[in-house]
mmCIF file of N, CA and C in Angstrom:
data_model
loop_
_atom_site.group_PDB
_atom_site.id
_atom_site.type_symbol
_atom_site.label_atom_id
_atom_site.label_comp_id
_atom_site.label_asym_id
_atom_site.label_seq_id
_atom_site.Cartn_x
_atom_site.Cartn_y
_atom_site.Cartn_z
ATOM 1 N N MET J 1120 44.421 -13.328 -12.027
ATOM 2 C CA MET J 1120 43.895 -13.702 -13.658
ATOM 3 C C MET J 1120 43.685 -12.491 -14.230
ATOM 4 N N ILE J 1121 42.231 -11.873 -13.979
ATOM 5 C CA ILE J 1121 42.667 -10.632 -15.039
ATOM 6 C C ILE J 1121 42.862 -10.061 -13.882
ATOM 7 N N VAL J 1122 44.237 -9.907 -13.164
ATOM 8 C CA VAL J 1122 44.890 -8.910 -12.922
ATOM 9 C C VAL J 1122 45.857 -8.765 -14.127
ATOM 10 N N VAL J 1123 45.794 -9.952 -14.861
ATOM 11 C CA VAL J 1123 47.102 -10.824 -15.525
ATOM 12 C C VAL J 1123 46.376 -10.158 -16.869
ATOM 13 N N ALA J 1124 45.671 -9.983 -17.086
ATOM 14 C CA ALA J 1124 44.995 -10.035 -18.394
ATOM 15 C C ALA J 1124 45.180 -8.515 -18.703
ATOM 16 N N ILE J 1125 45.020 -7.524 -17.905
ATOM 17 C CA ILE J 1125 43.898 -5.630 -17.997
ATOM 18 C C ILE J 1125 45.430 -6.161 -17.330
ATOM 19 N N VAL J 1126 47.106 -6.398 -17.194
ATOM 20 C CA VAL J 1126 48.241 -6.089 -17.217
ATOM 21 C C VAL J 1126 49.153 -5.677 -17.928
ATOM 22 N N GLY J 1127 48.528 -7.174 -19.334
ATOM 23 C CA GLY J 1127 48.819 -8.147 -20.554
ATOM 24 C C GLY J 1127 48.947 -6.635 -21.182
ATOM 25 N N VAL J 1128 47.631 -6.789 -21.511
ATOM 26 C CA VAL J 1128 46.507 -4.707 -22.549
ATOM 27 C C VAL J 1128 47.054 -3.663 -21.928
ATOM 28 N N LEU J 1129 47.073 -3.483 -20.512
ATOM 29 C CA LEU J 1129 48.178 -2.117 -20.454
ATOM 30 C C LEU J 1129 49.878 -2.012 -20.782
ATOM 31 N N ILE J 1130 50.231 -3.439 -20.995
ATOM 32 C CA ILE J 1130 51.530 -3.517 -21.838
ATOM 33 C C ILE J 1130 51.805 -3.088 -22.831
ATOM 34 N N LEU J 1131 50.790 -3.730 -23.905
ATOM 35 C CA LEU J 1131 50.713 -3.724 -25.223
ATOM 36 C C LEU J 1131 50.451 -2.128 -25.541
ATOM 37 N N MET J 1132 49.506 -1.544 -25.276
ATOM 38 C CA MET J 1132 48.059 -0.937 -25.505
ATOM 39 C C MET J 1132 49.620 0.798 -24.924
ATOM 40 N N ASN J 1133 50.654 0.442 -24.147
ATOM 41 C CA ASN J 1133 51.899 1.366 -23.936
ATOM 42 C C ASN J 1133 52.714 1.187 -25.178
ATOM 43 N N MET J 1134 53.284 -0.116 -24.986
ATOM 44 C CA MET J 1134 53.622 -0.461 -25.918
ATOM 45 C C MET J 1134 53.663 0.283 -27.369
ATOM 46 N N LYS J 1135 52.650 -0.258 -28.117
ATOM 47 C CA LYS J 1135 51.753 0.547 -28.875
ATOM 48 C C LYS J 1135 52.098 1.978 -29.359
ATOM 49 N N VAL J 1136 52.094 2.902 -28.088
ATOM 50 C CA VAL J 1136 51.983 4.337 -28.342
ATOM 51 C C VAL J 1136 53.882 4.693 -27.817
ATOM 52 N N THR J 1137 54.565 3.994 -27.590
ATOM 53 C CA THR J 1137 56.060 4.460 -26.553
ATOM 54 C C THR J 1137 56.268 3.288 -28.151
ATOM 55 N N GLN J 1138 56.564 2.611 -29.050
ATOM 56 C CA GLN J 1138 57.283 2.400 -30.214
ATOM 57 C C GLN J 1138 57.375 3.498 -30.926
ATOM 58 N N THR J 1139 56.801 4.365 -31.153
ATOM 59 C CA THR J 1139 57.466 5.546 -31.806
ATOM 60 C C THR J 1139 58.532 6.402 -31.530
ATOM 61 N N THR J 1140 58.740 6.593 -30.924
ATOM 62 C CA THR J 1140 59.949 7.199 -29.394
ATOM 63 C C THR J 1140 60.763 7.317 -29.104
ATOM 64 N N ALA J 1141 62.053 7.918 -29.470
ATOM 65 C CA ALA J 1141 63.274 7.650 -28.054
ATOM 66 C C ALA J 1141 62.620 7.318 -26.681
ATOM 67 N N LYS J 1142 63.186 6.146 -25.846
ATOM 68 C CA LYS J 1142 63.316 6.816 -24.321
ATOM 69 C C LYS J 1142 63.950 7.604 -23.623
ATOM 70 N N PRO J 1143 62.778 8.410 -23.377
ATOM 71 C CA PRO J 1143 64.039 10.153 -22.673
ATOM 72 C C PRO J 1143 65.326 9.013 -21.494
ATOM 73 N N GLU J 1144 66.131 9.445 -21.550
ATOM 74 C CA GLU J 1144 66.501 10.080 -20.029
ATOM 75 C C GLU J 1144 66.600 10.656 -19.310
ATOM 76 N N GLN J 1145 65.490 10.315 -18.414
ATOM 77 C CA GLN J 1145 65.473 10.943 -16.910
ATOM 78 C C GLN J 1145 63.906 12.055 -17.244
ATOM 79 N N ASN J 1146 63.348 12.432 -18.225
ATOM 80 C CA ASN J 1146 63.684 12.912 -18.565
ATOM 81 C C ASN J 1146 61.719 13.045 -18.319
ATOM 82 N N LEU J 1147 61.161 14.343 -17.931
ATOM 83 C CA LEU J 1147 59.875 13.692 -16.444
ATOM 84 C C LEU J 1147 58.928 14.557 -17.694
ATOM 85 N N ALA J 1148 58.961 15.388 -19.061
ATOM 86 C CA ALA J 1148 57.977 15.989 -19.557
ATOM 87 C C ALA J 1148 57.492 14.194 -20.309
ATOM 88 N N TRP J 1149 57.421 13.194 -20.059
ATOM 89 C CA TRP J 1149 57.655 12.613 -21.017
ATOM 90 C C TRP J 1149 55.632 12.720 -20.701
ATOM 91 N N GLN J 1150 55.383 12.376 -19.721
ATOM 92 C CA GLN J 1150 53.549 12.523 -19.917
ATOM 93 C C GLN J 1150 53.143 13.172 -20.938
ATOM 94 N N ASP J 1151 53.724 14.208 -21.055
ATOM 95 C CA ASP J 1151 52.639 15.485 -22.325
ATOM 96 C C ASP J 1151 53.359 14.430 -23.440
ATOM 97 N N GLU J 1152 54.104 14.009 -23.296
ATOM 98 C CA GLU J 1152 54.400 13.961 -24.556
ATOM 99 C C GLU J 1152 53.987 12.155 -24.892
ATOM 100 N N TYR J 1153 53.836 11.229 -24.013
ATOM 101 C CA TYR J 1153 52.772 9.130 -24.711
ATOM 102 C C TYR J 1153 51.480 10.126 -24.846
ATOM 103 N N ILE J 1154 50.348 11.817 -23.971
ATOM 104 C CA ILE J 1154 49.478 11.581 -24.130
ATOM 105 C C ILE J 1154 49.201 12.259 -25.794
ATOM 106 N N SER J 1155 50.281 13.033 -26.018
ATOM 107 C CA SER J 1155 50.228 13.680 -27.171
ATOM 108 C C SER J 1155 50.022 12.111 -28.171
ATOM 109 N N LEU J 1156 51.091 10.851 -28.583
ATOM 110 C CA LEU J 1156 51.405 10.043 -29.377
ATOM 111 C C LEU J 1156 49.542 9.908 -28.869
ATOM 112 N N ALA J 1157 49.302 9.514 -27.369
ATOM 113 C CA ALA J 1157 48.324 8.283 -26.942
ATOM 114 C C ALA J 1157 46.730 8.903 -27.671
ATOM 115 N N ARG J 1158 47.598 10.286 -27.493
ATOM 116 C CA ARG J 1158 45.387 11.266 -28.770
ATOM 117 C C ARG J 1158 45.696 10.425 -30.039
ATOM 118 N N ALA J 1159 46.440 10.660 -31.043
ATOM 119 C CA ALA J 1159 47.132 10.385 -31.935
ATOM 120 C C ALA J 1159 46.736 9.030 -31.965
ATOM 121 N N GLU J 1160 46.446 8.202 -31.096
ATOM 122 C CA GLU J 1160 46.697 6.359 -31.531
ATOM 123 C C GLU J 1160 45.802 5.859 -31.194
ATOM 124 N N PHE J 1161 44.551 6.764 -29.841
ATOM 125 C CA PHE J 1161 43.713 5.891 -29.871
ATOM 126 C C PHE J 1161 42.616 6.413 -30.218
ATOM 127 N N PRO J 1162 41.483 6.709 -30.907
ATOM 128 C CA PRO J 1162 40.380 7.651 -30.815
ATOM 129 C C PRO J 1162 39.955 7.901 -29.639
ATOM 130 N N ASN J 1163 39.626 6.825 -28.937
ATOM 131 C CA ASN J 1163 39.057 6.943 -27.997
ATOM 132 C C ASN J 1163 39.534 7.758 -25.988
ATOM 133 N N TYR J 1164 41.036 8.575 -26.462
ATOM 134 C CA TYR J 1164 41.395 7.887 -25.354
ATOM 135 C C TYR J 1164 40.290 8.686 -25.517
ATOM 136 N N ASP J 1165 39.826 9.365 -24.357
ATOM 137 C CA ASP J 1165 39.493 10.217 -23.073
ATOM 138 C C ASP J 1165 38.587 9.513 -22.778
ATOM 139 N N GLU J 1166 38.058 8.546 -23.488
ATOM 140 C CA GLU J 1166 36.856 7.452 -23.233
ATOM 141 C C GLU J 1166 37.744 6.507 -22.485
ATOM 142 N N TYR J 1167 39.427 5.781 -23.051
ATOM 143 C CA TYR J 1167 39.734 5.118 -21.907
ATOM 144 C C TYR J 1167 40.812 6.299 -20.705
ATOM 145 N N VAL J 1168 40.836 7.201 -19.927
ATOM 146 C CA VAL J 1168 41.357 7.584 -19.319
ATOM 147 C C VAL J 1168 40.586 8.383 -18.276
ATOM 148 N N ALA J 1169 38.782 8.613 -19.252
ATOM 149 C CA ALA J 1169 37.657 8.439 -18.021
ATOM 150 C C ALA J 1169 38.141 8.080 -17.331
ATOM 151 N N ASN J 1170 38.048 9.855 -15.565
ATOM 152 C CA ASN J 1170 37.562 8.978 -14.140
ATOM 153 C C ASN J 1170 35.941 8.560 -14.314
ATOM 154 N N THR J 1171 35.440 7.950 -12.965
ATOM 155 C CA THR J 1171 34.741 7.460 -13.280
ATOM 156 C C THR J 1171 34.425 6.968 -11.530
ATOM 157 N N ILE J 1172 33.174 7.213 -11.116
ATOM 158 C CA ILE J 1172 32.669 6.792 -9.238
ATOM 159 C C ILE J 1172 33.829 5.239 -9.255
ATOM 160 N N TYR J 1173 34.337 4.660 -9.205
ATOM 161 C CA TYR J 1173 35.348 4.027 -9.823
ATOM 162 C C TYR J 1173 37.091 3.824 -8.853
ATOM 163 N N TYR J 1174 37.047 4.025 -10.211
ATOM 164 C CA TYR J 1174 38.400 5.464 -9.878
ATOM 165 C C TYR J 1174 38.220 6.466 -9.030
ATOM 166 N N ASP J 1175 37.845 7.486 -9.084
ATOM 167 C CA ASP J 1175 37.808 8.567 -8.060
ATOM 168 C C ASP J 1175 39.229 9.125 -8.414
ATOM 169 N N TYR J 1176 39.325 8.850 -9.461
ATOM 170 C CA TYR J 1176 41.800 10.134 -9.144
ATOM 171 C C TYR J 1176 41.188 11.045 -9.386
ATOM 172 N N GLU J 1177 40.582 11.357 -8.683
ATOM 173 C CA GLU J 1177 40.482 13.429 -7.828
ATOM 174 C C GLU J 1177 40.322 13.343 -6.577
ATOM 175 N N ASN J 1178 40.856 11.837 -6.376
ATOM 176 C CA ASN J 1178 40.773 11.466 -5.079
ATOM 177 C C ASN J 1178 42.049 12.225 -4.175
ATOM 178 N N GLN J 1179 42.528 13.013 -3.474
ATOM 179 C CA GLN J 1179 43.616 13.347 -2.776
ATOM 180 C C GLN J 1179 44.808 12.732 -2.871
ATOM 181 N N LEU J 1180 45.100 10.667 -2.255
ATOM 182 C CA LEU J 1180 45.627 9.483 -2.050
ATOM 183 C C LEU J 1180 45.805 9.082 -4.060
ATOM 184 N N ILE J 1181 44.756 8.861 -4.426
ATOM 185 C CA ILE J 1181 45.122 9.114 -6.348
ATOM 186 C C ILE J 1181 45.873 9.962 -6.777
ATOM 187 N N VAL J 1182 45.455 10.647 -6.613
ATOM 188 C CA VAL J 1182 47.323 12.353 -7.069
ATOM 189 C C VAL J 1182 47.800 12.505 -6.102
ATOM 190 N N ASN J 1183 47.976 11.967 -5.278
ATOM 191 C CA ASN J 1183 49.573 11.742 -4.973
ATOM 192 C C ASN J 1183 49.850 10.845 -4.808
ATOM 193 N N VAL J 1184 49.701 9.363 -5.126
ATOM 194 C CA VAL J 1184 50.324 8.356 -5.578
ATOM 195 C C VAL J 1184 50.559 8.452 -7.002
ATOM 196 N N ALA J 1185 49.765 9.202 -7.463
ATOM 197 C CA ALA J 1185 50.209 9.593 -9.519
ATOM 198 C C ALA J 1185 50.918 10.103 -9.395
ATOM 199 N N GLU J 1186 50.847 11.398 -8.990
ATOM 200 C CA GLU J 1186 51.528 12.339 -7.931
ATOM 201 C C GLU J 1186 53.480 11.625 -9.150
ATOM 202 N N ASN J 1187 53.647 11.376 -7.386
ATOM 203 C CA ASN J 1187 54.660 10.045 -6.608
ATOM 204 C C ASN J 1187 54.649 9.153 -7.944
ATOM 205 N N ILE J 1188 54.049 8.822 -8.432
ATOM 206 C CA ILE J 1188 54.274 7.580 -9.178
ATOM 207 C C ILE J 1188 54.944 8.687 -10.936
ATOM 208 N N LYS J 1189 55.270 9.227 -10.850
ATOM 209 C CA LYS J 1189 55.222 9.876 -12.492
ATOM 210 C C LYS J 1189 56.724 10.416 -12.216
ATOM 211 N N MET J 1190 56.535 11.169 -10.884
ATOM 212 C CA MET J 1190 57.740 12.066 -11.268
ATOM 213 C C MET J 1190 59.218 10.649 -10.915
ATOM 214 N N ASN J 1191 58.552 9.661 -10.820
ATOM 215 C CA ASN J 1191 59.827 8.526 -10.991
ATOM 216 C C ASN J 1191 59.995 7.697 -11.342
ATOM 217 N N SER J 1192 59.328 7.942 -12.550
ATOM 218 C CA SER J 1192 59.238 7.347 -13.690
ATOM 219 C C SER J 1192 59.733 7.283 -15.331
ATOM 220 N N GLU J 1193 60.741 7.411 -15.279
ATOM 221 C CA GLU J 1193 61.286 7.274 -16.946
ATOM 222 C C GLU J 1193 60.332 7.614 -17.241
ATOM 223 N N ASP J 1194 59.370 6.612 -18.503
ATOM 224 C CA ASP J 1194 59.158 7.208 -19.687
ATOM 225 C C ASP J 1194 57.090 6.363 -18.844
ATOM 226 N N SER J 1195 56.326 6.115 -19.946
ATOM 227 C CA SER J 1195 55.356 5.879 -19.668
ATOM 228 C C SER J 1195 55.749 4.239 -19.454
ATOM 229 N N THR J 1196 56.596 2.973 -20.248
ATOM 230 C CA THR J 1196 56.144 2.163 -19.090
ATOM 231 C C THR J 1196 56.772 1.771 -18.033
ATOM 232 N N ASP J 1197 57.520 3.008 -17.505
ATOM 233 C CA ASP J 1197 58.382 2.571 -16.152
ATOM 234 C C ASP J 1197 56.934 2.332 -15.596
ATOM 235 N N ALA J 1198 56.342 4.241 -15.794
ATOM 236 C CA ALA J 1198 54.933 4.322 -15.106
ATOM 237 C C ALA J 1198 54.470 3.511 -14.773
ATOM 238 N N VAL J 1199 54.191 2.571 -15.494
ATOM 239 C CA VAL J 1199 53.231 0.943 -15.936
ATOM 240 C C VAL J 1199 53.226 0.405 -14.824
ATOM 241 N N LYS J 1200 55.388 -0.117 -14.618
ATOM 242 C CA LYS J 1200 55.459 -0.343 -13.878
ATOM 243 C C LYS J 1200 56.013 0.017 -12.239
ATOM 244 N N ASN J 1201 55.610 0.959 -12.474
ATOM 245 C CA ASN J 1201 56.174 1.321 -11.058
ATOM 246 C C ASN J 1201 54.460 1.069 -10.411
ATOM 247 N N THR J 1202 52.881 1.878 -11.042
ATOM 248 C CA THR J 1202 51.729 1.760 -10.548
ATOM 249 C C THR J 1202 52.058 0.592 -9.765
ATOM 250 N N LEU J 1203 51.608 -0.711 -10.631
ATOM 251 C CA LEU J 1203 51.566 -2.547 -11.169
ATOM 252 C C LEU J 1203 52.039 -2.522 -9.779
ATOM 253 N N GLN J 1204 53.876 -2.243 -8.805
ATOM 254 C CA GLN J 1204 54.556 -2.900 -8.455
ATOM 255 C C GLN J 1204 53.316 -2.070 -7.423
ATOM 256 N N TYR J 1205 53.314 -1.166 -7.203
ATOM 257 C CA TYR J 1205 52.541 0.228 -5.665
ATOM 258 C C TYR J 1205 51.631 -0.642 -5.410
ATOM 259 N N VAL J 1206 50.752 -1.164 -6.450
ATOM 260 C CA VAL J 1206 49.402 -1.891 -5.565
ATOM 261 C C VAL J 1206 49.637 -3.310 -5.338
ATOM 262 N N TYR J 1207 50.746 -3.843 -5.599
ATOM 263 C CA TYR J 1207 50.971 -5.321 -6.296
ATOM 264 C C TYR J 1207 52.067 -4.901 -3.572
ATOM 265 N N ASN J 1208 52.940 -3.331 -3.883
ATOM 266 C CA ASN J 1208 53.252 -3.943 -2.623
ATOM 267 C C ASN J 1208 52.218 -3.070 -1.391
ATOM 268 N N ASN J 1209 51.229 -3.299 -1.554
ATOM 269 C CA ASN J 1209 49.624 -1.844 -1.292
ATOM 270 C C ASN J 1209 48.805 -2.312 -0.858
ATOM 271 N N VAL J 1210 48.650 -3.363 -1.490
ATOM 272 C CA VAL J 1210 47.393 -3.810 -1.663
ATOM 273 C C VAL J 1210 47.153 -5.261 -1.483
ATOM 274 N N GLU J 1211 46.894 -6.135 -1.151
ATOM 275 C CA GLU J 1211 47.388 -7.333 -0.277
ATOM 276 C C GLU J 1211 45.714 -7.651 -1.063
ATOM 277 N N TYR J 1212 46.265 -9.419 -1.863
ATOM 278 C CA TYR J 1212 45.518 -9.448 -2.300
ATOM 279 C C TYR J 1212 44.777 -11.106 -1.461
ATOM 280 N N THR J 1213 42.962 -11.178 -1.557
ATOM 281 C CA THR J 1213 42.662 -11.310 -0.259
ATOM 282 C C THR J 1213 41.732 -12.338 -1.187
ATOM 283 N N SER J 1214 41.406 -14.034 -0.827
ATOM 284 C CA SER J 1214 40.321 -14.623 -2.487
ATOM 285 C C SER J 1214 38.858 -14.002 -0.469
ATOM 286 N N LYS J 1215 39.191 -14.122 -0.309
ATOM 287 C CA LYS J 1215 38.277 -14.117 1.094
ATOM 288 C C LYS J 1215 36.879 -13.259 0.874
ATOM 289 N N GLU J 1216 37.326 -12.041 -0.397
ATOM 290 C CA GLU J 1216 36.369 -10.441 -0.667
ATOM 291 C C GLU J 1216 35.275 -11.001 -1.838
ATOM 292 N N PRO J 1217 33.661 -10.911 -0.467
ATOM 293 C CA PRO J 1217 33.072 -11.421 -1.836
ATOM 294 C C PRO J 1217 32.690 -10.383 -2.939
ATOM 295 N N ASP J 1218 32.689 -11.354 -4.568
ATOM 296 C CA ASP J 1218 32.682 -10.273 -4.961
ATOM 297 C C ASP J 1218 32.105 -8.842 -5.259
ATOM 298 N N SER J 1219 31.016 -9.295 -4.676
ATOM 299 C CA SER J 1219 29.519 -7.866 -5.196
ATOM 300 C C SER J 1219 30.620 -6.989 -4.545
ATOM 301 N N SER J 1220 32.157 -6.193 -4.164
ATOM 302 C CA SER J 1220 32.320 -5.709 -3.120
ATOM 303 C C SER J 1220 33.188 -5.059 -4.496
ATOM 304 N N CYS J 1221 33.552 -5.074 -5.968
ATOM 305 C CA CYS J 1221 33.943 -5.064 -6.788
ATOM 306 C C CYS J 1221 33.337 -3.556 -6.949
ATOM 307 N N PHE J 1222 31.791 -3.851 -6.324
ATOM 308 C CA PHE J 1222 31.035 -2.907 -7.442
ATOM 309 C C PHE J 1222 30.657 -1.685 -5.758
ATOM 310 N N LEU J 1223 31.331 -2.411 -5.221
ATOM 311 C CA LEU J 1223 31.041 -1.185 -3.729
ATOM 312 C C LEU J 1223 31.954 -0.299 -3.593
ATOM 313 N N GLY J 1224 33.677 -0.529 -3.188
ATOM 314 C CA GLY J 1224 34.974 -0.259 -3.507
ATOM 315 C C GLY J 1224 35.094 1.415 -4.737
ATOM 316 N N THR J 1225 35.842 1.579 -4.111
ATOM 317 C CA THR J 1225 36.872 3.431 -4.512
ATOM 318 C C THR J 1225 38.239 2.841 -5.515
ATOM 319 N N ALA J 1226 38.646 3.168 -5.746
ATOM 320 C CA ALA J 1226 40.426 3.278 -5.955
ATOM 321 C C ALA J 1226 40.844 3.519 -4.319
ATOM 322 N N PRO J 1227 40.184 4.942 -4.200
ATOM 323 C CA PRO J 1227 41.070 5.230 -2.717
ATOM 324 C C PRO J 1227 40.789 4.398 -1.705
ATOM 325 N N ALA J 1228 38.978 3.727 -1.673
ATOM 326 C CA ALA J 1228 39.351 3.761 -0.854
ATOM 327 C C ALA J 1228 39.634 1.552 -0.514
ATOM 328 N N ILE J 1229 39.619 1.265 -1.347
ATOM 329 C CA ILE J 1229 40.749 -0.210 -2.168
ATOM 330 C C ILE J 1229 42.327 -0.082 -1.109
ATOM 331 N N ILE J 1230 42.009 1.216 -1.523
ATOM 332 C CA ILE J 1230 44.227 1.197 -0.912
ATOM 333 C C ILE J 1230 44.387 1.111 0.446
ATOM 334 N N GLU J 1231 42.778 2.809 0.638
ATOM 335 C CA GLU J 1231 43.390 2.816 2.085
ATOM 336 C C GLU J 1231 42.784 2.044 2.460
ATOM 337 N N SER J 1232 41.767 0.886 2.433
ATOM 338 C CA SER J 1232 41.687 -1.252 3.251
ATOM 339 C C SER J 1232 43.184 -1.780 2.992
ATOM 340 N N ARG J 1233 43.860 -1.214 2.553
ATOM 341 C CA ARG J 1233 45.461 -2.657 1.815
ATOM 342 C C ARG J 1233 44.850 -3.484 1.535
ATOM 343 N N SER J 1234 43.757 -3.987 0.710
ATOM 344 C CA SER J 1234 43.893 -5.387 0.747
ATOM 345 C C SER J 1234 42.644 -5.302 0.156
ATOM 346 N N GLY J 1235 42.475 -6.613 -1.234
ATOM 347 C CA GLY J 1235 41.063 -6.049 -2.047
ATOM 348 C C GLY J 1235 41.173 -7.614 -3.175
ATOM 349 N N GLN J 1236 40.904 -8.736 -3.128
ATOM 350 C CA GLN J 1236 40.731 -9.340 -4.679
ATOM 351 C C GLN J 1236 41.721 -9.193 -5.566
ATOM 352 N N CYS J 1237 41.675 -9.950 -6.843
ATOM 353 C CA CYS J 1237 41.661 -8.816 -8.447
ATOM 354 C C CYS J 1237 41.373 -8.277 -9.146
ATOM 355 N N ASP J 1238 40.127 -8.091 -9.102
ATOM 356 C CA ASP J 1238 39.095 -6.740 -9.530
ATOM 357 C C ASP J 1238 39.564 -5.245 -9.104
ATOM 358 N N THR J 1239 39.426 -5.950 -7.017
ATOM 359 C CA THR J 1239 39.864 -4.709 -6.265
ATOM 360 C C THR J 1239 40.201 -3.688 -7.039
ATOM 361 N N GLN J 1240 41.752 -4.897 -7.082
ATOM 362 C CA GLN J 1240 43.697 -4.406 -7.068
ATOM 363 C C GLN J 1240 43.894 -3.266 -8.646
ATOM 364 N N ALA J 1241 43.014 -4.106 -9.209
ATOM 365 C CA ALA J 1241 42.841 -3.927 -11.275
ATOM 366 C C ALA J 1241 42.099 -2.618 -11.026
ATOM 367 N N ILE J 1242 40.878 -2.208 -10.487
ATOM 368 C CA ILE J 1242 40.651 -0.363 -9.887
ATOM 369 C C ILE J 1242 41.536 0.348 -9.377
ATOM 370 N N SER J 1243 42.005 0.347 -8.393
ATOM 371 C CA SER J 1243 43.358 1.282 -7.960
ATOM 372 C C SER J 1243 44.499 0.274 -9.159
ATOM 373 N N ASP J 1244 44.581 -0.456 -9.961
ATOM 374 C CA ASP J 1244 45.875 0.780 -11.088
ATOM 375 C C ASP J 1244 44.992 1.435 -11.836
ATOM 376 N N ILE J 1245 44.280 0.745 -12.693
ATOM 377 C CA ILE J 1245 43.555 2.518 -13.712
ATOM 378 C C ILE J 1245 43.282 2.857 -13.139
ATOM 379 N N ALA J 1246 42.578 3.668 -11.888
ATOM 380 C CA ALA J 1246 42.789 4.705 -11.848
ATOM 381 C C ALA J 1246 44.195 5.673 -11.624
ATOM 382 N N ILE J 1247 45.181 4.786 -10.713
ATOM 383 C CA ILE J 1247 46.597 5.694 -11.061
ATOM 384 C C ILE J 1247 47.249 6.173 -12.261
ATOM 385 N N LEU J 1248 46.906 4.803 -13.511
ATOM 386 C CA LEU J 1248 47.037 4.706 -14.582
ATOM 387 C C LEU J 1248 46.878 6.338 -15.516
ATOM 388 N N ARG J 1249 45.434 6.544 -15.050
ATOM 389 C CA ARG J 1249 44.309 6.879 -15.912
ATOM 390 C C ARG J 1249 44.455 8.799 -15.498
ATOM 391 N N LYS J 1250 45.172 8.666 -13.602
ATOM 392 C CA LYS J 1250 45.594 10.280 -13.263
ATOM 393 C C LYS J 1250 46.719 10.158 -14.269
ATOM 394 N N MET J 1251 47.136 9.847 -14.527
ATOM 395 C CA MET J 1251 48.715 9.947 -15.653
ATOM 396 C C MET J 1251 48.323 9.869 -16.283
ATOM 397 N N GLY J 1252 47.789 10.376 -17.076
ATOM 398 C CA GLY J 1252 46.937 10.121 -18.354
ATOM 399 C C GLY J 1252 47.072 8.835 -19.599
ATOM 400 N N ILE J 1253 47.115 7.942 -18.292
ATOM 401 C CA ILE J 1253 47.966 6.630 -19.361
ATOM 402 C C ILE J 1253 47.237 5.620 -19.736
ATOM 403 N N VAL J 1254 46.389 5.285 -20.633
ATOM 404 C CA VAL J 1254 45.669 4.464 -21.352
ATOM 405 C C VAL J 1254 44.837 3.454 -20.455
ATOM 406 N N ALA J 1255 44.135 2.841 -20.163
ATOM 407 C CA ALA J 1255 43.968 1.799 -19.147
ATOM 408 C C ALA J 1255 42.579 1.331 -19.196
ATOM 409 N N ILE J 1256 42.242 0.196 -19.793
ATOM 410 C CA ILE J 1256 40.941 0.009 -20.242
ATOM 411 C C ILE J 1256 40.331 -1.297 -18.946
ATOM 412 N N PRO J 1257 39.510 -1.637 -18.073
ATOM 413 C CA PRO J 1257 39.076 -3.229 -17.530
ATOM 414 C C PRO J 1257 38.807 -4.519 -19.104
ATOM 415 N N ILE J 1258 39.600 -5.091 -18.286
ATOM 416 C CA ILE J 1258 39.193 -5.726 -19.453
ATOM 417 C C ILE J 1258 38.291 -7.425 -19.064
ATOM 418 N N GLY J 1259 37.638 -7.318 -17.992
ATOM 419 C CA GLY J 1259 37.369 -8.618 -17.171
ATOM 420 C C GLY J 1259 36.713 -8.142 -15.479
ATOM 421 N N GLY J 1260 36.442 -8.595 -14.968
ATOM 422 C CA GLY J 1260 35.057 -8.895 -13.856
ATOM 423 C C GLY J 1260 34.092 -7.405 -13.842
ATOM 424 N N CYS J 1261 34.191 -6.218 -13.194
ATOM 425 C CA CYS J 1261 33.025 -5.381 -12.304
ATOM 426 C C CYS J 1261 33.543 -4.516 -14.144
#
């Protein structure tokens, strides 16, 4: 449920930025264009892409995943979709995880464990997106 809310906000925020430009065909410079537009659109851009102990996006695992997604995405919308698909495919949803684990895990640890509840899956989504410079904020959960 929370992941759906986060996904909705991410897509809406992304659409707000990308509506003003044409979609480039196989343009690997989409990231620079997105960041430039997002900085103009969101006064709190730096806050929305900041690293935290939960996201730990300088960890080599997150760096590698984000780089791979960036290189295989045509634009920021594609990168959001690819990020969500990556986490869906690699972090199996579990309902048996205690709520307190939301505050104990980091995105790299969650991806390495290959399981998590919606809150911890969202931490992974946000870490990957922020590493690419895409605005991502948690809406609920931890």
